GROMACS .gro file of N, CA and C in nm:
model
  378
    1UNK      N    1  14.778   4.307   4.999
    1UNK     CA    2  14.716   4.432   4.961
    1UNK      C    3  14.750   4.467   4.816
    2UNK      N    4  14.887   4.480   4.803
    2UNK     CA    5  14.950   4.497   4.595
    2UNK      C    6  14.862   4.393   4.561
    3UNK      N    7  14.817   4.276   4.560
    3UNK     CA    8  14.748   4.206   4.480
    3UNK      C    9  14.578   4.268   4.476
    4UNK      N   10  14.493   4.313   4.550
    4UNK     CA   11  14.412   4.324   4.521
    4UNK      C   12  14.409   4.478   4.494
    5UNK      N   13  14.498   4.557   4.444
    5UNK     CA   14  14.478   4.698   4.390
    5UNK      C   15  14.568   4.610   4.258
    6UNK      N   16  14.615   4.554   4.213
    6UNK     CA   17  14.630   4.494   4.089
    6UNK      C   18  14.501   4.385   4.022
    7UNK      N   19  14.442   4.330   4.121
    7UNK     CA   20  14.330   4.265   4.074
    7UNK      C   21  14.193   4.342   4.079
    8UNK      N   22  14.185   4.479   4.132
    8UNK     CA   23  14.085   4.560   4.088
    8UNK      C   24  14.164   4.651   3.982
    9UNK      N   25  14.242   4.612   3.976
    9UNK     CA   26  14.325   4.729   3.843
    9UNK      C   27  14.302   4.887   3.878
   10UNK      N   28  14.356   4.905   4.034
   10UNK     CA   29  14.306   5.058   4.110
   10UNK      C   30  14.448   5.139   4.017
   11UNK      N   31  14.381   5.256   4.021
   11UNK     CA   32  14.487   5.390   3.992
   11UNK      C   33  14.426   5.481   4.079
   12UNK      N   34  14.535   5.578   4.113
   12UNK     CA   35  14.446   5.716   4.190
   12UNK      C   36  14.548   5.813   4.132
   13UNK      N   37  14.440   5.928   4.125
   13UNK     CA   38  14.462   6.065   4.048
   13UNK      C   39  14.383   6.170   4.127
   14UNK      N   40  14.522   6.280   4.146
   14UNK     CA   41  14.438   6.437   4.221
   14UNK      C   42  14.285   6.465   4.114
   15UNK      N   43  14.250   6.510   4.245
   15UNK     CA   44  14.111   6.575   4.161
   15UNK      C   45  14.164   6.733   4.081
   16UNK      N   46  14.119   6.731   3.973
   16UNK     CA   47  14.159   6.851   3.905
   16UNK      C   48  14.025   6.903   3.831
   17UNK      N   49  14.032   7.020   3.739
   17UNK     CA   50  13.883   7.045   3.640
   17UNK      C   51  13.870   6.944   3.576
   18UNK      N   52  13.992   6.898   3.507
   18UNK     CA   53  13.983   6.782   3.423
   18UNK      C   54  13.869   6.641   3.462
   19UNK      N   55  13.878   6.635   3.590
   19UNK     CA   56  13.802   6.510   3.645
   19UNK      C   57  13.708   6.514   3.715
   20UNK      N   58  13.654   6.652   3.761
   20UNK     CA   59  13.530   6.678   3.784
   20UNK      C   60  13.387   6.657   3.789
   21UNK      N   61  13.406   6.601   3.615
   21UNK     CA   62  13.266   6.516   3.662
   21UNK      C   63  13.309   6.382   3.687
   22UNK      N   64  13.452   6.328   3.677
   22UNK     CA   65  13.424   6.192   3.760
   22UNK      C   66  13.392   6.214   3.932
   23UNK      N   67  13.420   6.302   3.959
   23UNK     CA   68  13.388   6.326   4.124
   23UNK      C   69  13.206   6.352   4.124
   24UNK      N   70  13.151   6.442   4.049
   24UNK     CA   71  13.049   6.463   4.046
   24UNK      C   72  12.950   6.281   4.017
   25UNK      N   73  12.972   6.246   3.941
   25UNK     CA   74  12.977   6.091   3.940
   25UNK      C   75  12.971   5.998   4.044
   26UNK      N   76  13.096   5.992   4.112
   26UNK     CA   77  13.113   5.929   4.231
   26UNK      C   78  13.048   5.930   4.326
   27UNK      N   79  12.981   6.076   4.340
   27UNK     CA   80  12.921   6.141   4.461
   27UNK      C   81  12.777   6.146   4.436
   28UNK      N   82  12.695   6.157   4.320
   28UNK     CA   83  12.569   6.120   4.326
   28UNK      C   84  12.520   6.284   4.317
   29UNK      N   85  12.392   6.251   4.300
   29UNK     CA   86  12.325   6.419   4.294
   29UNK      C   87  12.292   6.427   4.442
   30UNK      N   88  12.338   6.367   4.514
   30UNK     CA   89  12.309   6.364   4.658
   30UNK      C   90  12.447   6.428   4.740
   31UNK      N   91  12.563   6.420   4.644
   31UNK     CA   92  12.709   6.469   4.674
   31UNK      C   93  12.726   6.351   4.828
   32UNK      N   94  12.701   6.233   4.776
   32UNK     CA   95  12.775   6.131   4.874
   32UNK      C   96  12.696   6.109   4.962
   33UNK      N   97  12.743   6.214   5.067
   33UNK     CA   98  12.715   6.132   5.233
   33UNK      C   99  12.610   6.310   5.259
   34UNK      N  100  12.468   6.311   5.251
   34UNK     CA  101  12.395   6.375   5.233
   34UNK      C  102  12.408   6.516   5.223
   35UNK      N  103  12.466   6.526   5.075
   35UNK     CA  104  12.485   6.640   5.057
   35UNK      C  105  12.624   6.734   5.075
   36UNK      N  106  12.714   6.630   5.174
   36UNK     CA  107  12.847   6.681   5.208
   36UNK      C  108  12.950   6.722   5.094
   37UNK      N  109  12.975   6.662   5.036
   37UNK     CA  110  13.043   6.705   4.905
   37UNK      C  111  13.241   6.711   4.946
   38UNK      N  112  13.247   6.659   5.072
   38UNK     CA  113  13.350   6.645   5.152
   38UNK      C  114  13.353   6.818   5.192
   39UNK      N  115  13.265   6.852   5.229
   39UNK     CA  116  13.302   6.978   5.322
   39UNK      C  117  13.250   6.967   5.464
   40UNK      N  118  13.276   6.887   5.498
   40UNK     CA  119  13.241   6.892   5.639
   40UNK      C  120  13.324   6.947   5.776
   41UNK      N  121  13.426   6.945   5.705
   41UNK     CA  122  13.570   6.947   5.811
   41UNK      C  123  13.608   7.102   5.743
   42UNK      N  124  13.556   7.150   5.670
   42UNK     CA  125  13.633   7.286   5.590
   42UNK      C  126  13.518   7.398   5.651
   43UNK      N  127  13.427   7.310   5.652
   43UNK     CA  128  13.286   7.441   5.697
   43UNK      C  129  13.259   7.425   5.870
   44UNK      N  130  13.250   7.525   5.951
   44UNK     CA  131  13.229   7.513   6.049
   44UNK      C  132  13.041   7.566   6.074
   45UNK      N  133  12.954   7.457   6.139
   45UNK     CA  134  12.859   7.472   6.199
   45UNK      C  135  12.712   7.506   6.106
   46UNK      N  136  12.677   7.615   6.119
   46UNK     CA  137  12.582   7.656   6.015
   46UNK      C  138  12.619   7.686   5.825
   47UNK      N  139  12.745   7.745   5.846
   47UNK     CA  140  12.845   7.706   5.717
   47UNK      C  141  12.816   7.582   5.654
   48UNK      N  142  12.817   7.512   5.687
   48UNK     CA  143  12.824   7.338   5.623
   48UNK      C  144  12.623   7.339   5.631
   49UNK      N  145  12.574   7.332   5.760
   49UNK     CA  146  12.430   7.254   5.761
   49UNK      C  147  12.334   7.363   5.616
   50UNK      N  148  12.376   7.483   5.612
   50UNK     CA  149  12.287   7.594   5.524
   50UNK      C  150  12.323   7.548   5.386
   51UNK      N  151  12.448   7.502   5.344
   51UNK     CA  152  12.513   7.457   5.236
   51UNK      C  153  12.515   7.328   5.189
   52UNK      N  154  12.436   7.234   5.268
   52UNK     CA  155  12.436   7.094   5.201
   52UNK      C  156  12.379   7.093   5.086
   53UNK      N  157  12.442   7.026   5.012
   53UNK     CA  158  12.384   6.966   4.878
   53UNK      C  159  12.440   7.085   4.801
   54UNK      N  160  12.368   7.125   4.666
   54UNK     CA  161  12.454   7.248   4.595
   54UNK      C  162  12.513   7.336   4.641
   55UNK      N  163  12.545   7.390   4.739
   55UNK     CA  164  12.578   7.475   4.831
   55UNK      C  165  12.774   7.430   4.831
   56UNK      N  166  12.740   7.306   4.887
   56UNK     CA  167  12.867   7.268   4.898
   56UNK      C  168  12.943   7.181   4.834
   57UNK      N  169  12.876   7.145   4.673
   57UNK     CA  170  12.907   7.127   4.554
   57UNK      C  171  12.987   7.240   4.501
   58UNK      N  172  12.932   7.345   4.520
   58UNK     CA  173  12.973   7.474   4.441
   58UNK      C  174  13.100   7.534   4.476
   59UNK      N  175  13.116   7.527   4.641
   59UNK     CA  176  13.254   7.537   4.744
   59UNK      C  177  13.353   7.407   4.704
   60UNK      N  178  13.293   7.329   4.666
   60UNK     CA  179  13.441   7.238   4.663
   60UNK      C  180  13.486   7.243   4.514
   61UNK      N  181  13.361   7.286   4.432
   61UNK     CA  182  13.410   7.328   4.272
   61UNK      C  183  13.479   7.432   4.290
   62UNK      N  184  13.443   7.514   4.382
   62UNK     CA  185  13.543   7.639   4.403
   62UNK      C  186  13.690   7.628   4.397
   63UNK      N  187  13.690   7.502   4.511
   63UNK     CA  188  13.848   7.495   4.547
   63UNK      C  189  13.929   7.450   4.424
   64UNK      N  190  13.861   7.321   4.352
   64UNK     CA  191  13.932   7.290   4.237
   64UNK      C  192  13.954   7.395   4.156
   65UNK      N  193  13.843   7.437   4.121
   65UNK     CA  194  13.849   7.602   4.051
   65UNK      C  195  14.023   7.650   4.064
   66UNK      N  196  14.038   7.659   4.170
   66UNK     CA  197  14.138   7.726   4.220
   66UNK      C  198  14.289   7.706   4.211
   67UNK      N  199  14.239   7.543   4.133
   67UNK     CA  200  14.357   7.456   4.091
   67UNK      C  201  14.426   7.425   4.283
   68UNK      N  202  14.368   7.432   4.356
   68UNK     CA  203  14.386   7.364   4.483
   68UNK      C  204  14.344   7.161   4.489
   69UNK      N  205  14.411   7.117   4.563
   69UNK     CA  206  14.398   6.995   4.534
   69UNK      C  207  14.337   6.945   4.650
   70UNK      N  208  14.212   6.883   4.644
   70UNK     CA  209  14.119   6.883   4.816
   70UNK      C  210  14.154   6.714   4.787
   71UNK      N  211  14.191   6.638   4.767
   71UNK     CA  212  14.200   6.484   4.748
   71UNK      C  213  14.196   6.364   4.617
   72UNK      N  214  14.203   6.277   4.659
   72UNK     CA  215  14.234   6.176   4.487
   72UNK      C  216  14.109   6.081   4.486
   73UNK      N  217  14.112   6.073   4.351
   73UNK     CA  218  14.001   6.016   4.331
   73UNK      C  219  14.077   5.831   4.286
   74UNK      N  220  13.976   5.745   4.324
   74UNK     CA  221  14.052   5.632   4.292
   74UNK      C  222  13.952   5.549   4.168
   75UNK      N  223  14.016   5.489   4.042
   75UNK     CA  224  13.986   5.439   3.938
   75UNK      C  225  13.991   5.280   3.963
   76UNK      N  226  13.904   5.226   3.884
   76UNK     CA  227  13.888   5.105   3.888
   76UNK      C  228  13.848   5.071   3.725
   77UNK      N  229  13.948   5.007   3.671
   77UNK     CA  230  13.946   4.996   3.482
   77UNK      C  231  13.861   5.140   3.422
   78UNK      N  232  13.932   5.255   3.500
   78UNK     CA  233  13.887   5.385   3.449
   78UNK      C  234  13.796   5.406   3.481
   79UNK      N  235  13.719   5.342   3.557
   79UNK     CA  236  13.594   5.402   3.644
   79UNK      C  237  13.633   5.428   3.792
   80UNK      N  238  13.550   5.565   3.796
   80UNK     CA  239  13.555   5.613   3.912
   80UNK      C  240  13.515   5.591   4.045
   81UNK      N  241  13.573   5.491   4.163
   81UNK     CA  242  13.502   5.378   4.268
   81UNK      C  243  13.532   5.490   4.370
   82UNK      N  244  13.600   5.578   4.427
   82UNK     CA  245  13.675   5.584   4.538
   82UNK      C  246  13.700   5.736   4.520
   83UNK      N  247  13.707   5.813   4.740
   83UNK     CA  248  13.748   5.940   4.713
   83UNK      C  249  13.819   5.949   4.829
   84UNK      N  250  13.918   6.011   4.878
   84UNK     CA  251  14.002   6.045   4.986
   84UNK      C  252  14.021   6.155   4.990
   85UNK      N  253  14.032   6.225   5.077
   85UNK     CA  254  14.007   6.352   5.113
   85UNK      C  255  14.198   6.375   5.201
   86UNK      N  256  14.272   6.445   5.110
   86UNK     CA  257  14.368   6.488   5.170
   86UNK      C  258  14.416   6.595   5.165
   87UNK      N  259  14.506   6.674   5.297
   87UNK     CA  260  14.547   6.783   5.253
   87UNK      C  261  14.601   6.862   5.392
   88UNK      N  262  14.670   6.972   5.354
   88UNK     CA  263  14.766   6.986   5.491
   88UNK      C  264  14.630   7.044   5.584
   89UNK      N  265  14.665   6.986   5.757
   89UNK     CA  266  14.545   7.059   5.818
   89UNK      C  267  14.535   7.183   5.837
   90UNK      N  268  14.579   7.258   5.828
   90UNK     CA  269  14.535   7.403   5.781
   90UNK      C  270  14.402   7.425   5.714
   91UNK      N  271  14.403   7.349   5.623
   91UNK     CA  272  14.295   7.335   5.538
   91UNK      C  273  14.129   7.327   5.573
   92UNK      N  274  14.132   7.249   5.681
   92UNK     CA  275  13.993   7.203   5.804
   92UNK      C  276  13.953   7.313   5.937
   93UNK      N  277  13.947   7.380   5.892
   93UNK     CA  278  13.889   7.483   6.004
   93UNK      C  279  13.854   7.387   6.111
   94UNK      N  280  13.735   7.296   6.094
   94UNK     CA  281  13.681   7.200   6.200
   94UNK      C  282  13.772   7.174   6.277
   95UNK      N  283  13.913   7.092   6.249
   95UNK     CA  284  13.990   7.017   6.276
   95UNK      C  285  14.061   7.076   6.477
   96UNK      N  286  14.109   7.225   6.410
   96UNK     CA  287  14.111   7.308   6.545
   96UNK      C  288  13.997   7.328   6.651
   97UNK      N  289  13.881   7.295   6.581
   97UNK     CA  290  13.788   7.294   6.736
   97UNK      C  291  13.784   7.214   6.801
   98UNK      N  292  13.810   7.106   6.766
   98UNK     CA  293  13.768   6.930   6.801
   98UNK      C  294  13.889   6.943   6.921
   99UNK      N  295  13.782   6.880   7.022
   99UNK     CA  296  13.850   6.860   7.155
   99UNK      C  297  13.937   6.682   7.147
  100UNK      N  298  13.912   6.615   7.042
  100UNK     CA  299  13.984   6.522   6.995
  100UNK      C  300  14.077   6.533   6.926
  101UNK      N  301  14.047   6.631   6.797
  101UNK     CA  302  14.153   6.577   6.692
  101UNK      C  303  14.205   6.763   6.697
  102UNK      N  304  14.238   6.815   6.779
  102UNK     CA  305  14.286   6.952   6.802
  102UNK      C  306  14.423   6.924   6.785
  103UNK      N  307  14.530   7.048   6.728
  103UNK     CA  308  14.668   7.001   6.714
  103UNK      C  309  14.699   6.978   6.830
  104UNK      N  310  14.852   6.901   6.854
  104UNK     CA  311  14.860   6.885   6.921
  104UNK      C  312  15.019   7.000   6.977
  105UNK      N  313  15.060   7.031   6.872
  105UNK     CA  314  15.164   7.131   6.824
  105UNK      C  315  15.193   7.181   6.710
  106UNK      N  316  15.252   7.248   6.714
  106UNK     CA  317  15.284   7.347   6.565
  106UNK      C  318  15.348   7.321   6.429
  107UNK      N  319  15.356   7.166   6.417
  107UNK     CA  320  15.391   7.110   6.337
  107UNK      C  321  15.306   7.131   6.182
  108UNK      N  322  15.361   7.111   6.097
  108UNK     CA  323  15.305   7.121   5.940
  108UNK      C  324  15.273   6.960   5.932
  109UNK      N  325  15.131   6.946   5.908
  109UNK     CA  326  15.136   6.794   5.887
  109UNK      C  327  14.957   6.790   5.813
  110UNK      N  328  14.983   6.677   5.736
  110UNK     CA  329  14.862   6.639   5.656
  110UNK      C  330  14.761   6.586   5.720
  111UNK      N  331  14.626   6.608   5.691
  111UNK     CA  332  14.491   6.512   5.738
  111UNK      C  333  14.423   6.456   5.647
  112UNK      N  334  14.398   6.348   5.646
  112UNK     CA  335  14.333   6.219   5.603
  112UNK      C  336  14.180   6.254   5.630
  113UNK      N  337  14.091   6.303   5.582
  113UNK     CA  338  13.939   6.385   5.676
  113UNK      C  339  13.853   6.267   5.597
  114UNK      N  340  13.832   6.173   5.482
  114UNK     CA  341  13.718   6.148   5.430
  114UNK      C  342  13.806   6.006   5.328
  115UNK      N  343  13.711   5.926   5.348
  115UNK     CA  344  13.707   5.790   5.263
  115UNK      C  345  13.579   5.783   5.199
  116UNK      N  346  13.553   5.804   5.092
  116UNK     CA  347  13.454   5.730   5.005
  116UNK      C  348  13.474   5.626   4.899
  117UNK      N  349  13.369   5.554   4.968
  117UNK     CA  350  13.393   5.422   4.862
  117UNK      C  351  13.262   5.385   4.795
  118UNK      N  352  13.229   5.378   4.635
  118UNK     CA  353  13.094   5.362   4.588
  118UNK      C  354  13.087   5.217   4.636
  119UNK      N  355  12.925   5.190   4.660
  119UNK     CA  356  12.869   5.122   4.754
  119UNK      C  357  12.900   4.966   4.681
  120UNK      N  358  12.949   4.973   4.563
  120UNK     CA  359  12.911   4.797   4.508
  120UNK      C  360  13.098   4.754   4.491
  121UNK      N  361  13.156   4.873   4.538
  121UNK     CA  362  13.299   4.856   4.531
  121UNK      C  363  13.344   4.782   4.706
  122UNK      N  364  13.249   4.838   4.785
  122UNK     CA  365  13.274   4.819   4.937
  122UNK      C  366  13.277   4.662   4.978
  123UNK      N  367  13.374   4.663   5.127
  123UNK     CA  368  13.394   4.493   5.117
  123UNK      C  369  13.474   4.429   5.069
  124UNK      N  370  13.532   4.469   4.952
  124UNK     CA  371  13.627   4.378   4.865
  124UNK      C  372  13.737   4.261   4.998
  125UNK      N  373  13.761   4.183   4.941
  125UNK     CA  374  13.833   4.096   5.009
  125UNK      C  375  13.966   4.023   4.930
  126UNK      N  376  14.092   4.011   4.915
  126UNK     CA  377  14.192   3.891   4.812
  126UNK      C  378  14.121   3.792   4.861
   0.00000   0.00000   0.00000
């Protein structure tokens, strides 16, 4: 695995204002995965479906706004390939409804909610 994040020459960096439009970039005027913008797990129900696309561009500019950190973006020789979505679950409203991924106790603990990978980066193999 160290060999092929050294042979794609990967770095990852929080998303901040600073890098914004590399996320905007990454994600397409389509914001990725139609329109999600990684709010899928933060918006519950009509929240998220009324807000696709600019809607929920504008909410996750919000959060950065906020100097809140919703996940890292991953570089490839300074280009922007990759997005992960992390952050304590508190954060996912969704997360508590889900008859799957519902806490399981009262613990403080992080969720992993979103992998994006631009499409000509996907696959890689050492």
């Amino acid at each position: 695995m160290s060999d092929l994040i050294e042979e794609l020459d990967l770095s990852f960096h929080p998303l901040t204002q600073k890098l914004w439009r590399d996320f905007e970039l990454l994600f397409g005027d389509r914001g990725a995965c139609e329109g999600c913008w990684c709010m899928y797990w933060k918006l519950r129900g009509k929240a998220f479906s009324q807000n696709k696309g600019d809607g929920n561009r504008q909410q996750q500019k919000s959060i950065v706004d906020a100097k809140k950190n919703p996940g890292l973006i991953a570089y490839s020789e300074g280009y922007p390939i990759g997005w992960i979505a992390i952050e304590p679950r508190h954060q996912y409203p969704r997360l508590a409804y889900s008859k799957i991924l519902k806490a399981v106790d009262d613990q403080e603990v992080w969720s992993i909610t979103c992998f994006f990978i631009e499409k000509k980066h996907r696959h890689k193999k050492n």
